[in-house]
Coordinates of C-alpha atoms in Angstrom, one line a residue:
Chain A
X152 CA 13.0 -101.8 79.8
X153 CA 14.0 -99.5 82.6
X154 CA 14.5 -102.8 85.0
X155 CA 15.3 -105.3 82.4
X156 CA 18.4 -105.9 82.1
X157 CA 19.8 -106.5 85.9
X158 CA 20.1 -110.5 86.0
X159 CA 17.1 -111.4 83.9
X160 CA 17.4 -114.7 82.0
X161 CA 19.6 -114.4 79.5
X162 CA 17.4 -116.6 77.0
X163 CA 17.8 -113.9 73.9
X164 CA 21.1 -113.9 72.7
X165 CA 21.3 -113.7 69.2
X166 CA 24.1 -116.0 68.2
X167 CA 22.3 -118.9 69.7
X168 CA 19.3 -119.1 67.0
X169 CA 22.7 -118.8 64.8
X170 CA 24.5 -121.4 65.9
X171 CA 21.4 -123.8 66.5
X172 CA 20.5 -122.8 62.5
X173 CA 23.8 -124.0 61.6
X174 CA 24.2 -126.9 63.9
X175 CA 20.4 -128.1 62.2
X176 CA 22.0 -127.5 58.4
X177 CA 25.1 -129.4 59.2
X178 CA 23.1 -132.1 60.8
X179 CA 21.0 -132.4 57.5
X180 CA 23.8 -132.0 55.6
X181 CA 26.1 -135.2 57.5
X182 CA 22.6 -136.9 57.0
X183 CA 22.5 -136.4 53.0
X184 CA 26.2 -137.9 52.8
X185 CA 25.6 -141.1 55.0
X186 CA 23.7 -143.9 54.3
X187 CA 20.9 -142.5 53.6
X188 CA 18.2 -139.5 55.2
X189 CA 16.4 -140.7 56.9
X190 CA 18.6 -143.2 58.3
X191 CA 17.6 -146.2 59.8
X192 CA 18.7 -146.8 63.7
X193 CA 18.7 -150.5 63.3
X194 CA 19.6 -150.4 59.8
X195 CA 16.8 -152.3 58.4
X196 CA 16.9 -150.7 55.0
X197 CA 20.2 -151.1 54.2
X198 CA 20.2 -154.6 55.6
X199 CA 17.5 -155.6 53.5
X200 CA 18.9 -154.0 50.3
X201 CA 20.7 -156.9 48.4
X202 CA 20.6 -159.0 51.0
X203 CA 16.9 -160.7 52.5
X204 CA 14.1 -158.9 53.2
X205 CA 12.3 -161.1 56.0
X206 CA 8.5 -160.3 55.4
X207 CA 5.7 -161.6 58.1
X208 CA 3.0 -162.4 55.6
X209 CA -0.5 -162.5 57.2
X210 CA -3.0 -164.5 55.5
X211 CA -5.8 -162.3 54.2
X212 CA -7.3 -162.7 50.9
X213 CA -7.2 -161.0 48.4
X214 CA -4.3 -159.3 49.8
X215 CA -2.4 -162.3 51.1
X216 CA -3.3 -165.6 50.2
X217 CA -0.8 -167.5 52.0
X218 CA -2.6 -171.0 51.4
X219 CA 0.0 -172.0 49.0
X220 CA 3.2 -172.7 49.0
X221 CA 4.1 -169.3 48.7
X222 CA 1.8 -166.4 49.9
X223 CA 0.1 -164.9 46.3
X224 CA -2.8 -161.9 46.1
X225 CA -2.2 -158.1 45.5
X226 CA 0.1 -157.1 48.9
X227 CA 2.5 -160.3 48.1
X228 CA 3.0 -158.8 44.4
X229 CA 3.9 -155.7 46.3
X230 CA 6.3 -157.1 48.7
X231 CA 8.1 -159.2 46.0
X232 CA 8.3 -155.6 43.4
X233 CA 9.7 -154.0 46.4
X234 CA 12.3 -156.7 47.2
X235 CA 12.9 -156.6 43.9
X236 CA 14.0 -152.7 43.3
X237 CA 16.1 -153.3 46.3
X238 CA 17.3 -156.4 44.8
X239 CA 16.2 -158.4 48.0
X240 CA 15.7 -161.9 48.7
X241 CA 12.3 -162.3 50.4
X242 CA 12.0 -164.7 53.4
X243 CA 8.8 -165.7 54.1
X244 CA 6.9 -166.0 57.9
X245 CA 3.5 -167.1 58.0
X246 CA 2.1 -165.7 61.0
X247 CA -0.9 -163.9 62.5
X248 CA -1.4 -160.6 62.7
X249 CA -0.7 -160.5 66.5
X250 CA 2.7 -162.9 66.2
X251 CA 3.8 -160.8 63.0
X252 CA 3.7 -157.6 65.0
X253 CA 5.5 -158.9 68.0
X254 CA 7.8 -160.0 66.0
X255 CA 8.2 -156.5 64.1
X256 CA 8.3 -155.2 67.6
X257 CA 11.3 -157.8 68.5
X258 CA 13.3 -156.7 65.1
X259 CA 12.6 -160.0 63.9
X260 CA 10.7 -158.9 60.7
X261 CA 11.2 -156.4 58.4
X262 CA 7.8 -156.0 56.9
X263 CA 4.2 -157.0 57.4
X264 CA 1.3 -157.1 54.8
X265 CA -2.2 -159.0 55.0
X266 CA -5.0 -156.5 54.7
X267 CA -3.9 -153.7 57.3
X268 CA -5.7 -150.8 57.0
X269 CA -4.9 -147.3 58.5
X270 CA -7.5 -148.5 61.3
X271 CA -5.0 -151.1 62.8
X272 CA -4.6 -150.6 66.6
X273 CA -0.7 -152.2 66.0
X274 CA 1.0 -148.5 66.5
X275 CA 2.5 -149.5 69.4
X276 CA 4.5 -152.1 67.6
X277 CA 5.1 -150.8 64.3
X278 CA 5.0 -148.5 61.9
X279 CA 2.3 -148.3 59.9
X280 CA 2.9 -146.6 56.0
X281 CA 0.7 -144.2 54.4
X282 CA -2.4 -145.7 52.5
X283 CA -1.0 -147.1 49.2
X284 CA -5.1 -148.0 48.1
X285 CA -8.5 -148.3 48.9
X286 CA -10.6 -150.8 49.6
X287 CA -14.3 -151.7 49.9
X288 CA -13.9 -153.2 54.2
X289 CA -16.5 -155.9 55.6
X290 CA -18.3 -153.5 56.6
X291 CA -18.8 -151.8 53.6
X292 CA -17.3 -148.8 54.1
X293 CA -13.7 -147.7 52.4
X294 CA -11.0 -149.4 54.0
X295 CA -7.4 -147.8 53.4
X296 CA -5.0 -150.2 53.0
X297 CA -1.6 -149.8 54.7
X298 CA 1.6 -151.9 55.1
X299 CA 3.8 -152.3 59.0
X300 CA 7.4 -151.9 59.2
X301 CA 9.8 -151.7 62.7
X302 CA 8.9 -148.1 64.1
X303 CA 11.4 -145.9 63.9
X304 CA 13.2 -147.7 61.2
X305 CA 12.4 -144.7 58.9
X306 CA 14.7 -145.0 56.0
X307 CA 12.7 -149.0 55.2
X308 CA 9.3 -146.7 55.9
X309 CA 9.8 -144.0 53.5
X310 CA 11.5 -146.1 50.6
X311 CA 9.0 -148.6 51.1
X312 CA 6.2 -145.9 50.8
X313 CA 8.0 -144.4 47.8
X314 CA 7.8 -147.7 46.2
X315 CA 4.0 -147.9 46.7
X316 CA 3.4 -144.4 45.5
X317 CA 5.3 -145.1 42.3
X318 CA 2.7 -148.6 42.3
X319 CA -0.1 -146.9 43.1
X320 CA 0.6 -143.2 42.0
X321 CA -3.2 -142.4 42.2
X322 CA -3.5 -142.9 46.1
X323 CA -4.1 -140.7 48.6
X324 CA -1.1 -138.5 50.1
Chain B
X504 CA -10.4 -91.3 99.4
X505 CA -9.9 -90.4 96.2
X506 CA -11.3 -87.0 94.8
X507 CA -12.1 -88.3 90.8
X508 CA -15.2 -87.5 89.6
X509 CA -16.9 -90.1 86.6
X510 CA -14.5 -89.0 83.9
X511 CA -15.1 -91.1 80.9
X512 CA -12.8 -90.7 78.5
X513 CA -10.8 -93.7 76.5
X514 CA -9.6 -96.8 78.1
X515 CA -8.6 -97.0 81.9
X516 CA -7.4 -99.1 84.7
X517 CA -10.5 -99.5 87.0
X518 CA -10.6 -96.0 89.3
X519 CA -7.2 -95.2 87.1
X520 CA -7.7 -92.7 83.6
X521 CA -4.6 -93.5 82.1
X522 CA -2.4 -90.6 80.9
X523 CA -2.3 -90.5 76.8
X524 CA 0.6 -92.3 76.4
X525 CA -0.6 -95.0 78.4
X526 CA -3.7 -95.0 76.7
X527 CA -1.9 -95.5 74.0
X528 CA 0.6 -98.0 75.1
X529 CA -2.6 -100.6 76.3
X530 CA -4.5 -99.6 72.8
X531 CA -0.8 -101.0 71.1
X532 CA -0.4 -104.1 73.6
X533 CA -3.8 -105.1 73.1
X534 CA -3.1 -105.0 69.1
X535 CA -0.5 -106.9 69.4
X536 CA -2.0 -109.6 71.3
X537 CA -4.7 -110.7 69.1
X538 CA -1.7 -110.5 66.3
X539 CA 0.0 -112.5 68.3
X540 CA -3.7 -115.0 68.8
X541 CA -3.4 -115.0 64.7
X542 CA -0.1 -116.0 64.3
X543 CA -0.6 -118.6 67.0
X544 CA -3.5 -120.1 65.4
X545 CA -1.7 -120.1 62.3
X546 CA 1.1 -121.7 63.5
X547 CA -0.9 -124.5 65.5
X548 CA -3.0 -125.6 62.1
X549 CA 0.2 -125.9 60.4
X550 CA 2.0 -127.7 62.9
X551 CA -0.8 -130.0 63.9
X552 CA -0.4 -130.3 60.1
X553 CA 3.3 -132.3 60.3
X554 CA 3.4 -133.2 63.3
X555 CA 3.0 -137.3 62.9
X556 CA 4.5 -139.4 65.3
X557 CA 7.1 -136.6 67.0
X558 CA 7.1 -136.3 70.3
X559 CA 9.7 -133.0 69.8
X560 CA 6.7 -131.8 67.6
X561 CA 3.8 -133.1 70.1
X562 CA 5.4 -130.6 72.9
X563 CA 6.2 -128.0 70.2
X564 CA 2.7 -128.2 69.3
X565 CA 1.2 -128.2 73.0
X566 CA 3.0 -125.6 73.6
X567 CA 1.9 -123.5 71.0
X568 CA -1.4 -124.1 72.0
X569 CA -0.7 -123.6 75.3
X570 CA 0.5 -119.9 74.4
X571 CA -3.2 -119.1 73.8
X572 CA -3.9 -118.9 77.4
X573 CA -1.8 -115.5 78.4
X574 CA -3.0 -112.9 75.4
X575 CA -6.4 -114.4 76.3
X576 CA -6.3 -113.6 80.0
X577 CA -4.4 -110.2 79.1
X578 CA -7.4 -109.5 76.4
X579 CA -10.4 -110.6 78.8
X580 CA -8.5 -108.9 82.0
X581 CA -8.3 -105.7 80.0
X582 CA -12.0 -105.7 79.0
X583 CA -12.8 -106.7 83.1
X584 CA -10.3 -104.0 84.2
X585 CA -11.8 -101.4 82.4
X586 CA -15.1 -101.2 84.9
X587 CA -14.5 -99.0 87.5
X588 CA -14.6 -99.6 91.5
X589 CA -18.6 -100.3 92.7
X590 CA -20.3 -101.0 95.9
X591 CA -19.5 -105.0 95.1
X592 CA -16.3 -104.2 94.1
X593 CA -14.8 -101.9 96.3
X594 CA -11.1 -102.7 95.0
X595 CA -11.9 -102.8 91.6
X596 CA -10.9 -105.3 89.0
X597 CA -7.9 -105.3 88.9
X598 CA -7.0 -108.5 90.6
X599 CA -8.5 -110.1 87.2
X600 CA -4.5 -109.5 85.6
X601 CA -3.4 -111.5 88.9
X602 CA -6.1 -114.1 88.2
X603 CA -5.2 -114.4 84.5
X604 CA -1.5 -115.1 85.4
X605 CA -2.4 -117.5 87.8
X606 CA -4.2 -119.7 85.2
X607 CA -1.5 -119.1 82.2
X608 CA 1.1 -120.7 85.2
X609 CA -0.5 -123.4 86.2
X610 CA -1.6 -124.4 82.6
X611 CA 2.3 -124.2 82.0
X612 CA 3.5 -125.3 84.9
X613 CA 0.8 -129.1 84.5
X614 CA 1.6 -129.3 80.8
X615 CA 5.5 -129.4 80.7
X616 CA 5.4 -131.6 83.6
X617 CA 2.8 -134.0 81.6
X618 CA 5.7 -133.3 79.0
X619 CA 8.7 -134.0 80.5
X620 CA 7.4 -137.0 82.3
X621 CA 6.0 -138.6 78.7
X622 CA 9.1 -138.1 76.8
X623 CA 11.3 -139.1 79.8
X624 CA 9.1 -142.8 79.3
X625 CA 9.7 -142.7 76.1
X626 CA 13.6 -142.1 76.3
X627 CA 13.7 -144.5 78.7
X628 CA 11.3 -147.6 77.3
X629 CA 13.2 -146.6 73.9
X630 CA 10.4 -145.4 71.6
X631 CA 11.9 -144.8 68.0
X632 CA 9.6 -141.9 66.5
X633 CA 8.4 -143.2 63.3
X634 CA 8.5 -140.5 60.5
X635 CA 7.1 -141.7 57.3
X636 CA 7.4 -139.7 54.2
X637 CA 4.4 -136.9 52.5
X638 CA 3.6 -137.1 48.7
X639 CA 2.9 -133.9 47.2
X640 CA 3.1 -132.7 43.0
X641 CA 4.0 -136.5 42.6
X642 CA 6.9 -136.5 44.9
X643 CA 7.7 -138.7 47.8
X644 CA 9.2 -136.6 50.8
X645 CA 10.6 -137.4 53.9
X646 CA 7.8 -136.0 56.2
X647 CA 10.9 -134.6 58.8
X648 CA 11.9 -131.8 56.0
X649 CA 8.1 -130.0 56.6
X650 CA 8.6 -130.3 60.3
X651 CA 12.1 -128.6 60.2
X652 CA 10.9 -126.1 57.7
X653 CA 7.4 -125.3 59.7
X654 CA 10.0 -125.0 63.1
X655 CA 12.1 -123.1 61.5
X656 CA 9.5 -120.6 60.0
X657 CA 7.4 -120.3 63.3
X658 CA 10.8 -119.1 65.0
X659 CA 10.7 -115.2 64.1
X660 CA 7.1 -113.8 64.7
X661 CA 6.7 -114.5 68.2
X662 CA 10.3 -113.2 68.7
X663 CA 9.3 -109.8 67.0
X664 CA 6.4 -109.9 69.0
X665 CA 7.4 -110.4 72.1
X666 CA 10.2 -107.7 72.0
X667 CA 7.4 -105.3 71.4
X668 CA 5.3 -106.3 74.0
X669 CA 8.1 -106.4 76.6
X670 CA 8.4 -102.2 76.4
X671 CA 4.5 -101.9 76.3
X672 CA 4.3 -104.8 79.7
X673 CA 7.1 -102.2 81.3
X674 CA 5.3 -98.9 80.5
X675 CA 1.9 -100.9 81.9
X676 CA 3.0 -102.7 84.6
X677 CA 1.1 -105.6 83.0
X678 CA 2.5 -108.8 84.5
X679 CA 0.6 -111.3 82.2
X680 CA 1.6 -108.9 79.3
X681 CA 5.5 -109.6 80.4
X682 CA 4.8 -113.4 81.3
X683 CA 3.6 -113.5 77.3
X684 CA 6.3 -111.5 76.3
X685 CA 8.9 -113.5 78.1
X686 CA 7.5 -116.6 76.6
X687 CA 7.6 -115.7 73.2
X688 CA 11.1 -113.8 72.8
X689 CA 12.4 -117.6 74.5
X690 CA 9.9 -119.4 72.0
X691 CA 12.9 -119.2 69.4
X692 CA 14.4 -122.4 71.4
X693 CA 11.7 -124.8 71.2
X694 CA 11.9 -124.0 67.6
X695 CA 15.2 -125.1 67.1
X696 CA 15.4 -127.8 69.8
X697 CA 12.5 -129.3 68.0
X698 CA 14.1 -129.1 64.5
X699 CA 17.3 -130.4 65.7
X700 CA 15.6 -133.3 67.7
X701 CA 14.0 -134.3 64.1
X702 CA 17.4 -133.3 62.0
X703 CA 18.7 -136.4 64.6
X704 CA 15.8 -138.0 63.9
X705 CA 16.7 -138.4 60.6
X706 CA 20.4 -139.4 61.4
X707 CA 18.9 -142.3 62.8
X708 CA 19.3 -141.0 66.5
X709 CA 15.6 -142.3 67.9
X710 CA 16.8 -140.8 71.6
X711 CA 16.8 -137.0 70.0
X712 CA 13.7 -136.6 69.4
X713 CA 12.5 -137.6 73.3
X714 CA 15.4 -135.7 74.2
X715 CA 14.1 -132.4 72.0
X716 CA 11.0 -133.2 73.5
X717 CA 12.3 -133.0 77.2
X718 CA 14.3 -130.0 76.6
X719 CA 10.9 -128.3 75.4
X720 CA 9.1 -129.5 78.4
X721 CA 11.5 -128.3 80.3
X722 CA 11.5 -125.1 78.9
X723 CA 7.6 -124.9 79.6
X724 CA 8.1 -126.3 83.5
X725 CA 10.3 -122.9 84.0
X726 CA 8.0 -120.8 82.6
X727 CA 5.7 -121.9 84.8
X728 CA 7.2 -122.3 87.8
X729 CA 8.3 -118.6 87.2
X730 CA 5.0 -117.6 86.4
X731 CA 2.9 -119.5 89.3
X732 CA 5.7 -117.8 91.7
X733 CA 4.7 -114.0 90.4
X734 CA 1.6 -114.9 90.5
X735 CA 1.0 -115.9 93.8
X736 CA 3.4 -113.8 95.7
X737 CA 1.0 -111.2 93.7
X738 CA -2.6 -112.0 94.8
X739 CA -0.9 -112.9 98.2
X740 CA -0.3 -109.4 98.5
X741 CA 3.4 -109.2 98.9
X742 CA 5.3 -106.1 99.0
X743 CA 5.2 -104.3 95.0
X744 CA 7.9 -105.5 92.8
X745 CA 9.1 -104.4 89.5
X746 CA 7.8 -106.2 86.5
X747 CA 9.9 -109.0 86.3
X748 CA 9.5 -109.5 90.3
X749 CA 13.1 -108.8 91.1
X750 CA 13.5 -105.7 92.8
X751 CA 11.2 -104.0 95.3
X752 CA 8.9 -101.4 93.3
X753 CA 11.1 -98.0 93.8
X754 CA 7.6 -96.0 93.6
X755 CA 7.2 -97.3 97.2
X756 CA 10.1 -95.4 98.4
X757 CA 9.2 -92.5 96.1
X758 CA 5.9 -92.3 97.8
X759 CA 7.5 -92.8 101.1
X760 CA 10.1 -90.0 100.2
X761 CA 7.4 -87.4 99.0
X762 CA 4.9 -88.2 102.2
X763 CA 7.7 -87.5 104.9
X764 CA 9.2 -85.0 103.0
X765 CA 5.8 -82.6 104.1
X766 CA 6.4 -80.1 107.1
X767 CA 3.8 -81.9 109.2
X768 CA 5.4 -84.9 108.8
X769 CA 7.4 -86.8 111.3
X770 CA 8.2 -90.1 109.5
X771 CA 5.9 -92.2 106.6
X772 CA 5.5 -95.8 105.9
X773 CA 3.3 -97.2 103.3
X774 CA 1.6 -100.7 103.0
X775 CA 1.5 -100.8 98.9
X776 CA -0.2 -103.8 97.4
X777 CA 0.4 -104.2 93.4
X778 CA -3.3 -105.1 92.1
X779 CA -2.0 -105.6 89.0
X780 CA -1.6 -102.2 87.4
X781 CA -2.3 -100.2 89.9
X782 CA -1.1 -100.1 93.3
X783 CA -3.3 -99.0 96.4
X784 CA -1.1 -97.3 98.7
X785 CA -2.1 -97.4 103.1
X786 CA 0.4 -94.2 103.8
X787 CA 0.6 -94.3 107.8
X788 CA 2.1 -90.6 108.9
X789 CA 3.3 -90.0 112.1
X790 CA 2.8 -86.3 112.6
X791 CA 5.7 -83.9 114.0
X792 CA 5.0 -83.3 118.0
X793 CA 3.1 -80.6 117.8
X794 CA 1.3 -80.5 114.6
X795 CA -1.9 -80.9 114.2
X796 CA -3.9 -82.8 111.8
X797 CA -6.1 -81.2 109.6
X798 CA -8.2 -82.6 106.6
X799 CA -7.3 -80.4 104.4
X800 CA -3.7 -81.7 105.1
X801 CA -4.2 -85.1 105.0
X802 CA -6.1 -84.6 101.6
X803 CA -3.7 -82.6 99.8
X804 CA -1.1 -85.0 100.7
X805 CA -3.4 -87.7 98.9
X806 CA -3.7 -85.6 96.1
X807 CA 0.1 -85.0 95.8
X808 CA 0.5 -88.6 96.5
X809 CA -1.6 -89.2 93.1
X810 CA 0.4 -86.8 91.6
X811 CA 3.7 -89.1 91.9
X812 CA 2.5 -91.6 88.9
X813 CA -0.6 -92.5 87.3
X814 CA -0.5 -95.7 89.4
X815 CA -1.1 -94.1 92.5
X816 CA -5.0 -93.5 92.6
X817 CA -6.7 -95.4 95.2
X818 CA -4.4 -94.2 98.7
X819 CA -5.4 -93.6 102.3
X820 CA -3.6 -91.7 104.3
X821 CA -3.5 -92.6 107.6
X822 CA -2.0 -90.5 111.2
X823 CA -0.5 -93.1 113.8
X824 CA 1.1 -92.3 116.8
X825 CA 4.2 -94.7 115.5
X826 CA 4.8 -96.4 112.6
X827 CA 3.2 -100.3 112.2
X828 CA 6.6 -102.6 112.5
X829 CA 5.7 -104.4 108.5
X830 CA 5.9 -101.1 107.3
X831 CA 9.5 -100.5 107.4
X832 CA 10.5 -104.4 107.4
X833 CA 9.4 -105.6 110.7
X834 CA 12.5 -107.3 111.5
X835 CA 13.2 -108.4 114.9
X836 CA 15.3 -105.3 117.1
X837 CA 14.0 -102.9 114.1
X838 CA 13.8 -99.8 116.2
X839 CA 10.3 -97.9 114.8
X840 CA 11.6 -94.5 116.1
X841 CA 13.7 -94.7 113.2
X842 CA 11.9 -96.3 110.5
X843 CA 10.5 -95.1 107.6
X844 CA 11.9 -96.4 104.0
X845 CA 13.9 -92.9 103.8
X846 CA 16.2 -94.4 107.1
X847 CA 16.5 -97.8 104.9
X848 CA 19.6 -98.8 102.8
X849 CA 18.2 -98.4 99.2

């Protein structure tokens, strides 16, 4: 280190690890008080929560039957449990899949179910949860099945994924 | 020129035998480096792992990956270096360290640009990350707490590590041993800029993310242009600097010192080229008026020459009636009567 020191970059000082350690603790720390953490930027969670959850509901049986008057099958019963633990009004679209995830995109939606699976090419319009289940696909080989929320709305992603793990408590992480 | 025999004895630098302490310096750094290729690999499996939908955590991760690439060209240059000088070969191998630095740049320099440029898009088109959440023993976790924790764990090691090498990368005057060093004692910050920018995350700031992302990138772009600089100023042969390429290499003065310090000799001027570890020296002697010029004289000043440090192996001494203008700066109105290095302000 004979030539080191003369006007190198100062990069290793150690109170910056220090103070970018604490500013990362006080960060989580303001983020544990607030609304919630994670938070939501558009505030889609806490929007939704006992207020209305505005669902784009895709019709796919068995999943989503939206035939009737009001969409039925496995992913409607999910949507209506979660509204429910977040004591939520639900307001139901009927849509396609493309129109749903525009809309997601546009912040018009809150949620979309009908049959996605972790194969859905939507990731540049939403954000697609864990696989809650799986599924036998039309082509016969095991389809995971997945729910769409706003991307980057992560509070609504991870509560609604905690919901389906307490649903489906056997599925995969 | 030189007078060496085949010795064969332990590791050495081309023509070079290293002295024992060097020996064992390159024996250390080359531990070192494949700790530092396990730690690496490590830390890329868990961080490839978490890393989801984060651009902060994309760069961190590419940037890990990308820290492969200097203990490999140190590692391979080392095995390359070790052949000695042949018919094919007449310099050596030496320019293999200058190769391997020149491929660890440009890899650094293309990949934070690819960086900065992606998250700059995504700042600006406003991408929010989306961070789900992990289930594990029956618990559902926001998936930003693993990426903090992983960040925050993969901070120390390559600190340690490159504070160690950065004594061995002096002691060798191992350039892509430094440019690795240099890179991991800084890795700390891409650490925590990537923890913060998924702490903000969290907050519900989309923008700190990108912006962790571009600071990271950023990061790796300076690196780069830094390295790609050395690098080429290196194999372009420019005049021998000190490791960090700040000052001019103060063995070339020495060597200039010790030539014109000899009865015989009038003034000295060396051409010095740094081919990596080793420099090979052109020592141009103008000979006192009078003097004459014998082998054994011009031999035994080589010798001494190689005496000065263990990178001095491969010189030629060579008597000129004056001293080439580059050798002693070359300026414009530079009067060669009195140049030499000894005449120049140090």
């Amino acid at each position: 280190m004979r030539h080191g020191r003369d006007g190198g970059p100062r990069r290793d000082r150690a109170g910056l690890p220090l103070a970018g350690l604490a500013l990362t603790a006080a960060l989580a720390l303001t983020g544990c008080t607030s609304s919630g953490y994670p938070a939501d930027p558009d505030g889609t969670y806490d929007r939704a929560t006992g207020g209305t959850l505005r669902v784009g509901a895709v019709h796919h049986p068995p999943y989503v039957d939206a035939s009737g008057a009001e969409p039925e099958g496995s992913e409607a019963e999910l949507v209506e449990g979660f509204a429910r633990s977040i004591d939520a009004d639900i307001e139901w679209t009927v849509t396609g899949e493309a129109a749903a995830m525009t809309a997601l995109k546009e912040g018009d939606l809150d949620l979309v179910a009908g049959g996605l699976t972790t194969k859905t090419p939507w990731t540049t319009h939403a954000a697609i949860t864990r696989s809650y289940a799986e599924d036998t696909g039309p082509d016969g080989k095991t389809a995971r099945l997945v729910m769409a929320v706003p991307l980057g709305e992560n509070q609504m992603l991870t509560e609604l994924e905690r919901y389906l793990d307490t649903e489906h408590p056997g599925a995969r992480p | 020129m030189s007078g060496n025999g085949n010795r064969h004895a332990g590791r050495r630098f081309g023509r070079t035998e290293l002295p024992p302490e060097l020996q064992q310096a390159a024996h250390r750094a080359i531990r070192l480096e494949w700790i530092t290729l396990g730690v690496l690999a490590v830390t890329v499996l868990v961080v490839g792992l978490v890393t989801g939908s984060s651009q902060a955590m994309k760069a961190a991760w590419i940037e890990d990956m990308l820290s492969f690439v200097p203990p490999t060209a140190f590692l391979v240059a080392m095995r390359v270096i070790n052949r000695p000088p042949s018919r094919n070969r007449p310099y050596g191998n030496h320019r293999a360290i200058g190769i391997g630095h020149l491929v660890a740049g440009v890899a650094l320099l293309t990949m934070g640009v690819f960086l900065v440029v992606d998250s700059a898009i995504g700042l600006v088109t406003g991408e929010h990350p989306p961070i789900g959440s992990y289930h594990l023993f029956g618990q559902t976790i926001w998936m930003g707490w693993f990426m903090i924790v992983v960040m925050l764990l993969s901070v120390p090691g390559p600190v340690i590590l490159g504070r160690m090498k950065l004594k061995i990368a002096d002691q060798l005057h191992d350039k892509v041993l430094y440019a690795d060093a240099d890179m991991n004692k800084a890795d700390w910050q891409t650490g925590i800029a990537t923890a913060v920018g998924v702490a903000g995350v969290g907050l519900g700031w989309w923008w700190a993310d990108a912006a962790a992302a571009i600071f990271v990138g950023a990061s790796i772009v300076y690196d780069g242009v830094r390295n790609v600089g050395t690098a080429v100023t290196d194999l372009a042969d420019a005049r021998a600097r000190t490791i960090e390429g700040k000052g001019e290499h103060p063995l070339v003065y020495r060597a200039e010192d010790h030539a014109s310090s000899s009865d015989w000799v009038r003034q000295a001027g060396a051409r010095v080229r740094d081919e990596g570890h080793v420099f090979h020296v052109e020592m141009f002697v103008v000979p006192e008026p009078g003097a004459t010029v014998t082998l054994e004289r011009l031999q035994s000043l080589r010798d001494s020459l190689a005496e000065l440090d263990w990178k001095l192996e491969d010189i030629v001494v060579v008597p000129v009636p004056e001293l080439p203008a580059e050798v002693h700066g070359g300026r414009a109105g530079d009067r060669q009567a009195e140049g030499g290095m000894q005449w120049a302000e140090r």
